[in-house]
C-alpha cells in the first residue's frame, strides 16, 4: 500500500491488504466471508471454485481490513485459464501487507508445500490452521503446527474453524498487528470492491458447482448478459457457458428441474445480498474451448 499522504492524519488507524492463500479447498472463501460478515466469495465442496481475485472489506473503529481471496494455486491443468489464475496469486502475494496461509488441520501435503514455496519472505505470513474443530484429539494440533512452522518463518500461528467462527476474533487481532498505519481506502459500509453484476455471476456459478458436484467439469463459467435495475428490483439475465452438449443437459436436468433449482437458490442468495427483489432468468449455452483461449478469458473477465 502507498504511504499515507502528509496532509492526512490517521492517528492510530490501521489499514492494509491481506491475501488469503492455500491449496484448493482448504476453506479460503469461507474464512473471508466470515471475516467480513457477508458472502462475497463463493464456496463449494468442489475444489478450485474461486477464479478471480475477490476483495472483501471489514471496517472497525480502529482498522480497515481489505481481504483478498485468491484462486487456489492450480497444478492439475496447464491450460490458459490456470496459467492466468496462478499469475493472479503471485501478483497478489507481493502486493499485500500480510498473508494468511491456510492449511487444513492434520493435513499437509505436496500441494500445500507448493503454495508455501511461493510465499514471499518480506511479507508477514500468519499460519492459519483451519477446520481445527474436526481434530478430536487436540493434543495432536501442537506437533502438527510445530512441523509446519519448521518449514517457514511465520509471524504467528492461529488455529481456527471458519465454519464455527472459532478463534476468528483472535485471528483478526493478530492480523491488525501487521497492518500499517494508514487511513481507510474504502467507505465504512463497503464490503467488496466488486460490482453487483460480478457478484450475481459468482452466485450462479456457486450453485452450479454445489448442485452438480463432481459431475460437471471444472471448465464452466457464468456470464451476466443483462443487469438492469428499476427502483429496488433487479432484472438479471445470465448464461451458463459449458464446453459440451452433454454438460448442458446435466445442468438442465430432468424436465428442467436442476436448472430451476439453480435459479431459485441463486435468486434467494441475490435478494439477501442486494437487499431487494430479483427477477432472474438463466440460459445454458455451449461454448467449446473457452477456458484455453486467452482472448476469450479476458472477454469473460479473467485478468
GROMACS .gro file of N, CA, C and O in nm, residues 147-223:
model
  308
  147UNK      N    1   0.552  -2.886   1.318
  147UNK     CA    2   0.608  -2.947   1.196
  147UNK      C    3   0.607  -2.845   1.082
  147UNK      O    4   0.706  -2.827   1.010
  148UNK      N    5   0.494  -2.773   1.066
  148UNK     CA    6   0.483  -2.676   0.956
  148UNK      C    7   0.567  -2.551   0.985
  148UNK      O    8   0.630  -2.495   0.896
  149UNK      N    9   0.569  -2.509   1.112
  149UNK     CA   10   0.643  -2.387   1.145
  149UNK      C   11   0.794  -2.404   1.126
  149UNK      O   12   0.868  -2.306   1.113
  150UNK      N   13   0.839  -2.530   1.122
  150UNK     CA   14   0.982  -2.555   1.097
  150UNK      C   15   1.017  -2.528   0.950
  150UNK      O   16   1.134  -2.513   0.914
  151UNK      N   17   0.916  -2.520   0.864
  151UNK     CA   18   0.939  -2.504   0.720
  151UNK      C   19   0.945  -2.358   0.675
  151UNK      O   20   0.986  -2.328   0.563
  152UNK      N   21   0.898  -2.265   0.764
  152UNK     CA   22   0.889  -2.124   0.723
  152UNK      C   23   0.887  -2.037   0.848
  152UNK      O   24   0.840  -2.078   0.953
  153UNK      N   25   0.938  -1.916   0.835
  153UNK     CA   26   0.940  -1.824   0.949
  153UNK      C   27   0.807  -1.748   0.957
  153UNK      O   28   0.795  -1.637   0.905
  154UNK      N   29   0.706  -1.809   1.021
  154UNK     CA   30   0.574  -1.748   1.030
  154UNK      C   31   0.572  -1.637   1.135
  154UNK      O   32   0.638  -1.648   1.238
  155UNK      N   33   0.491  -1.534   1.109
  155UNK     CA   34   0.477  -1.423   1.205
  155UNK      C   35   0.392  -1.467   1.324
  155UNK      O   36   0.408  -1.416   1.435
  156UNK      N   37   0.301  -1.563   1.301
  156UNK     CA   38   0.214  -1.616   1.408
  156UNK      C   39   0.147  -1.743   1.358
  156UNK      O   40   0.144  -1.769   1.237
  157UNK      N   41   0.093  -1.820   1.453
  157UNK     CA   42   0.018  -1.942   1.418
  157UNK      C   43  -0.116  -1.935   1.492
  157UNK      O   44  -0.119  -1.919   1.614
  158UNK      N   45  -0.227  -1.945   1.417
  158UNK     CA   46  -0.359  -1.937   1.479
  158UNK      C   47  -0.447  -2.052   1.429
  158UNK      O   48  -0.478  -2.059   1.311
  159UNK      N   49  -0.486  -2.145   1.518
  159UNK     CA   50  -0.582  -2.248   1.477
  159UNK      C   51  -0.724  -2.189   1.478
  159UNK      O   52  -0.760  -2.116   1.571
  160UNK      N   53  -0.803  -2.216   1.374
  160UNK     CA   54  -0.939  -2.163   1.367
  160UNK      C   55  -1.035  -2.270   1.313
  160UNK      O   56  -0.992  -2.372   1.262
  161UNK      N   57  -1.163  -2.239   1.323
  161UNK     CA   58  -1.265  -2.309   1.244
  161UNK      C   59  -1.350  -2.200   1.183
  161UNK      O   60  -1.430  -2.136   1.252
  162UNK      N   61  -1.329  -2.176   1.053
  162UNK     CA   62  -1.404  -2.070   0.985
  162UNK      C   63  -1.553  -2.097   0.993
  162UNK      O   64  -1.634  -2.007   1.017
  163UNK      N   65  -1.590  -2.224   0.976
  163UNK     CA   66  -1.731  -2.262   0.974
  163UNK      C   67  -1.800  -2.232   1.107
  163UNK      O   68  -1.912  -2.185   1.112
  164UNK      N   69  -1.729  -2.259   1.218
  164UNK     CA   70  -1.788  -2.239   1.352
  164UNK      C   71  -1.750  -2.104   1.414
  164UNK      O   72  -1.784  -2.077   1.528
  165UNK      N   73  -1.675  -2.022   1.338
  165UNK     CA   74  -1.626  -1.892   1.385
  165UNK      C   75  -1.532  -1.904   1.505
  165UNK      O   76  -1.507  -1.807   1.577
  166UNK      N   77  -1.475  -2.023   1.528
  166UNK     CA   78  -1.385  -2.045   1.641
  166UNK      C   79  -1.252  -1.972   1.617
  166UNK      O   80  -1.189  -1.989   1.513
  167UNK      N   81  -1.212  -1.888   1.712
  167UNK     CA   82  -1.084  -1.815   1.710
  167UNK      C   83  -1.073  -1.712   1.598
  167UNK      O   84  -0.963  -1.663   1.571
  168UNK      N   85  -1.184  -1.678   1.532
  168UNK     CA   86  -1.177  -1.581   1.423
  168UNK      C   87  -1.142  -1.442   1.476
  168UNK      O   88  -1.064  -1.368   1.415
  169UNK      N   89  -1.195  -1.407   1.595
  169UNK     CA   90  -1.162  -1.278   1.656
  169UNK      C   91  -1.014  -1.270   1.691
  169UNK      O   92  -0.949  -1.167   1.673
  170UNK      N   93  -0.960  -1.382   1.742
  170UNK     CA   94  -0.817  -1.386   1.776
  170UNK      C   95  -0.732  -1.369   1.651
  170UNK      O   96  -0.628  -1.300   1.653
  171UNK      N   97  -0.778  -1.427   1.541
  171UNK     CA   98  -0.706  -1.412   1.414
  171UNK      C   99  -0.707  -1.266   1.368
  171UNK      O  100  -0.605  -1.212   1.326
  172UNK      N  101  -0.823  -1.202   1.380
  172UNK     CA  102  -0.834  -1.061   1.338
  172UNK      C  103  -0.741  -0.972   1.421
  172UNK      O  104  -0.676  -0.881   1.369
  173UNK      N  105  -0.733  -0.999   1.550
  173UNK     CA  106  -0.643  -0.923   1.639
  173UNK      C  107  -0.499  -0.938   1.594
  173UNK      O  108  -0.421  -0.842   1.590
  174UNK      N  109  -0.463  -1.061   1.557
  174UNK     CA  110  -0.326  -1.089   1.511
  174UNK      C  111  -0.297  -1.017   1.379
  174UNK      O  112  -0.190  -0.960   1.360
  175UNK      N  113  -0.395  -1.020   1.287
  175UNK     CA  114  -0.376  -0.954   1.158
  175UNK      C  115  -0.350  -0.805   1.177
  175UNK      O  116  -0.261  -0.746   1.116
  176UNK      N  117  -0.429  -0.742   1.267
  176UNK     CA  118  -0.420  -0.598   1.289
  176UNK      C  119  -0.278  -0.555   1.327
  176UNK      O  120  -0.231  -0.448   1.287
  177UNK      N  121  -0.210  -0.639   1.402
  177UNK     CA  122  -0.073  -0.608   1.446
  177UNK      C  123   0.020  -0.586   1.327
  177UNK      O  124   0.120  -0.516   1.338
  178UNK      N  125  -0.013  -0.647   1.212
  178UNK     CA  126   0.078  -0.642   1.096
  178UNK      C  127   0.034  -0.540   0.990
  178UNK      O  128   0.098  -0.529   0.886
  179UNK      N  129  -0.076  -0.468   1.017
  179UNK     CA  130  -0.121  -0.369   0.918
  179UNK      C  131  -0.053  -0.235   0.943
  179UNK      O  132  -0.034  -0.194   1.057
  180UNK      N  133  -0.019  -0.163   0.837
  180UNK     CA  134   0.045  -0.032   0.853
  180UNK      C  135  -0.055   0.073   0.899
  180UNK      O  136  -0.176   0.058   0.880
  181UNK      N  137  -0.004   0.180   0.961
  181UNK     CA  138  -0.091   0.292   0.996
  181UNK      C  139  -0.124   0.367   0.868
  181UNK      O  140  -0.037   0.421   0.803
  182UNK      N  141  -0.251   0.365   0.833
  182UNK     CA  142  -0.300   0.428   0.710
  182UNK      C  143  -0.445   0.467   0.730
  182UNK      O  144  -0.516   0.400   0.806
  183UNK      N  145  -0.493   0.570   0.661
  183UNK     CA  146  -0.637   0.598   0.665
  183UNK      C  147  -0.711   0.493   0.584
  183UNK      O  148  -0.650   0.424   0.501
  184UNK      N  149  -0.843   0.480   0.602
  184UNK     CA  150  -0.917   0.379   0.526
  184UNK      C  151  -0.918   0.408   0.376
  184UNK      O  152  -0.916   0.524   0.335
  185UNK      N  153  -0.919   0.301   0.296
  185UNK     CA  154  -0.923   0.314   0.150
  185UNK      C  155  -1.068   0.316   0.102
  185UNK      O  156  -1.102   0.383   0.006
  186UNK      N  157  -1.153   0.239   0.171
  186UNK     CA  158  -1.294   0.226   0.132
  186UNK      C  159  -1.386   0.291   0.235
  186UNK      O  160  -1.344   0.319   0.347
  187UNK      N  161  -1.512   0.312   0.196
  187UNK     CA  162  -1.611   0.368   0.287
  187UNK      C  163  -1.646   0.268   0.396
  187UNK      O  164  -1.626   0.147   0.380
  188UNK      N  165  -1.703   0.316   0.509
  188UNK     CA  166  -1.731   0.227   0.623
  188UNK      C  167  -1.833   0.118   0.594
  188UNK      O  168  -1.835   0.014   0.659
  189UNK      N  169  -1.921   0.139   0.494
  189UNK     CA  170  -2.024   0.039   0.464
  189UNK      C  171  -1.988  -0.053   0.348
  189UNK      O  172  -2.064  -0.144   0.314
  190UNK      N  173  -1.875  -0.028   0.282
  190UNK     CA  174  -1.834  -0.113   0.169
  190UNK      C  175  -1.794  -0.250   0.219
  190UNK      O  176  -1.721  -0.262   0.318
  191UNK      N  177  -1.841  -0.356   0.150
  191UNK     CA  178  -1.797  -0.491   0.188
  191UNK      C  179  -1.717  -0.558   0.076
  191UNK      O  180  -1.654  -0.660   0.096
  192UNK      N  181  -1.719  -0.499  -0.044
  192UNK     CA  182  -1.640  -0.554  -0.154
  192UNK      C  183  -1.617  -0.446  -0.259
  192UNK      O  184  -1.693  -0.349  -0.265
  193UNK      N  185  -1.512  -0.463  -0.339
  193UNK     CA  186  -1.489  -0.369  -0.449
  193UNK      C  187  -1.547  -0.423  -0.579
  193UNK      O  188  -1.532  -0.364  -0.685
  194UNK      N  189  -1.616  -0.537  -0.570
  194UNK     CA  190  -1.675  -0.598  -0.688
  194UNK      C  191  -1.816  -0.545  -0.713
  194UNK      O  192  -1.889  -0.515  -0.619
  195UNK      N  193  -1.857  -0.539  -0.839
  195UNK     CA  194  -1.990  -0.488  -0.874
  195UNK      C  195  -2.097  -0.593  -0.843
  195UNK      O  196  -2.068  -0.713  -0.832
  196UNK      N  197  -2.221  -0.548  -0.836
  196UNK     CA  198  -2.333  -0.642  -0.815
  196UNK      C  199  -2.342  -0.739  -0.932
  196UNK      O  200  -2.377  -0.856  -0.913
  197UNK      N  201  -2.311  -0.692  -1.051
  197UNK     CA  202  -2.315  -0.779  -1.170
  197UNK      C  203  -2.216  -0.895  -1.155
  197UNK      O  204  -2.249  -1.010  -1.181
  198UNK      N  205  -2.095  -0.863  -1.108
  198UNK     CA  206  -1.993  -0.966  -1.085
  198UNK      C  207  -2.041  -1.064  -0.978
  198UNK      O  208  -2.030  -1.186  -0.994
  199UNK      N  209  -2.094  -1.010  -0.867
  199UNK     CA  210  -2.139  -1.096  -0.757
  199UNK      C  211  -2.253  -1.187  -0.800
  199UNK      O  212  -2.261  -1.302  -0.759
  200UNK      N  213  -2.341  -1.135  -0.887
  200UNK     CA  214  -2.453  -1.216  -0.937
  200UNK      C  215  -2.400  -1.337  -1.015
  200UNK      O  216  -2.448  -1.450  -0.996
  201UNK      N  217  -2.299  -1.314  -1.100
  201UNK     CA  218  -2.240  -1.424  -1.178
  201UNK      C  219  -2.177  -1.527  -1.085
  201UNK      O  220  -2.191  -1.649  -1.105
  202UNK      N  221  -2.108  -1.480  -0.981
  202UNK     CA  222  -2.042  -1.571  -0.887
  202UNK      C  223  -2.144  -1.656  -0.810
  202UNK      O  224  -2.121  -1.773  -0.784
  203UNK      N  225  -2.257  -1.595  -0.775
  203UNK     CA  226  -2.361  -1.669  -0.701
  203UNK      C  227  -2.417  -1.782  -0.788
  203UNK      O  228  -2.433  -1.896  -0.743
  204UNK      N  229  -2.443  -1.753  -0.916
  204UNK     CA  230  -2.494  -1.858  -1.006
  204UNK      C  231  -2.389  -1.968  -1.021
  204UNK      O  232  -2.421  -2.087  -1.015
  205UNK      N  233  -2.264  -1.926  -1.035
  205UNK     CA  234  -2.155  -2.026  -1.054
  205UNK      C  235  -2.144  -2.116  -0.932
  205UNK      O  236  -2.123  -2.237  -0.943
  206UNK      N  237  -2.159  -2.057  -0.814
  206UNK     CA  238  -2.153  -2.138  -0.692
  206UNK      C  239  -2.263  -2.245  -0.692
  206UNK      O  240  -2.237  -2.361  -0.658
  207UNK      N  241  -2.385  -2.206  -0.730
  207UNK     CA  242  -2.496  -2.302  -0.728
  207UNK      C  243  -2.472  -2.415  -0.829
  207UNK      O  244  -2.505  -2.530  -0.802
  208UNK      N  245  -2.414  -2.380  -0.945
  208UNK     CA  246  -2.382  -2.483  -1.045
  208UNK      C  247  -2.288  -2.586  -0.985
  208UNK      O  248  -2.311  -2.707  -0.991
  209UNK      N  249  -2.180  -2.538  -0.920
  209UNK     CA  250  -2.082  -2.630  -0.861
  209UNK      C  251  -2.141  -2.708  -0.744
  209UNK      O  252  -2.115  -2.826  -0.726
  210UNK      N  253  -2.222  -2.640  -0.663
  210UNK     CA  254  -2.279  -2.708  -0.546
  210UNK      C  255  -2.377  -2.817  -0.585
  210UNK      O  256  -2.380  -2.924  -0.525
  211UNK      N  257  -2.461  -2.790  -0.685
  211UNK     CA  258  -2.567  -2.885  -0.720
  211UNK      C  259  -2.519  -2.995  -0.814
  211UNK      O  260  -2.582  -3.100  -0.822
  212UNK      N  261  -2.408  -2.972  -0.885
  212UNK     CA  262  -2.360  -3.076  -0.976
  212UNK      C  263  -2.237  -3.148  -0.923
  212UNK      O  264  -2.197  -3.250  -0.978
  213UNK      N  265  -2.175  -3.096  -0.817
  213UNK     CA  266  -2.061  -3.164  -0.757
  213UNK      C  267  -1.956  -3.199  -0.860
  213UNK      O  268  -1.917  -3.117  -0.943
  214UNK      N  269  -1.909  -3.323  -0.857
  214UNK     CA  270  -1.802  -3.365  -0.947
  214UNK      C  271  -1.852  -3.406  -1.085
  214UNK      O  272  -1.773  -3.441  -1.173
  215UNK      N  273  -1.983  -3.404  -1.105
  215UNK     CA  274  -2.036  -3.444  -1.237
  215UNK      C  275  -1.990  -3.349  -1.346
  215UNK      O  276  -1.961  -3.389  -1.458
  216UNK      N  277  -1.986  -3.219  -1.312
  216UNK     CA  278  -1.956  -3.119  -1.415
  216UNK      C  279  -1.809  -3.085  -1.416
  216UNK      O  280  -1.751  -3.057  -1.312
  217UNK      N  281  -1.745  -3.085  -1.532
  217UNK     CA  282  -1.604  -3.046  -1.539
  217UNK      C  283  -1.584  -2.903  -1.490
  217UNK      O  284  -1.676  -2.821  -1.491
  218UNK      N  285  -1.460  -2.878  -1.448
  218UNK     CA  286  -1.421  -2.751  -1.388
  218UNK      C  287  -1.437  -2.635  -1.486
  218UNK      O  288  -1.459  -2.521  -1.446
  219UNK      N  289  -1.431  -2.661  -1.616
  219UNK     CA  290  -1.439  -2.552  -1.714
  219UNK      C  291  -1.583  -2.518  -1.751
  219UNK      O  292  -1.631  -2.553  -1.857
  220UNK      N  293  -1.652  -2.453  -1.659
  220UNK     CA  294  -1.781  -2.392  -1.692
  220UNK      C  295  -1.779  -2.257  -1.624
  220UNK      O  296  -1.714  -2.240  -1.521
  221UNK      N  297  -1.847  -2.160  -1.682
  221UNK     CA  298  -1.848  -2.027  -1.622
  221UNK      C  299  -1.984  -1.963  -1.643
  221UNK      O  300  -2.070  -2.018  -1.709
  222UNK      N  301  -2.001  -1.845  -1.583
  222UNK     CA  302  -2.129  -1.775  -1.592
  222UNK      C  303  -2.104  -1.632  -1.641
  222UNK      O  304  -2.014  -1.565  -1.594
  223UNK      N  305  -2.186  -1.589  -1.736
  223UNK     CA  306  -2.177  -1.453  -1.789
  223UNK      C  307  -2.311  -1.384  -1.767
  223UNK      O  308  -2.417  -1.442  -1.796
   0.00000   0.00000   0.00000
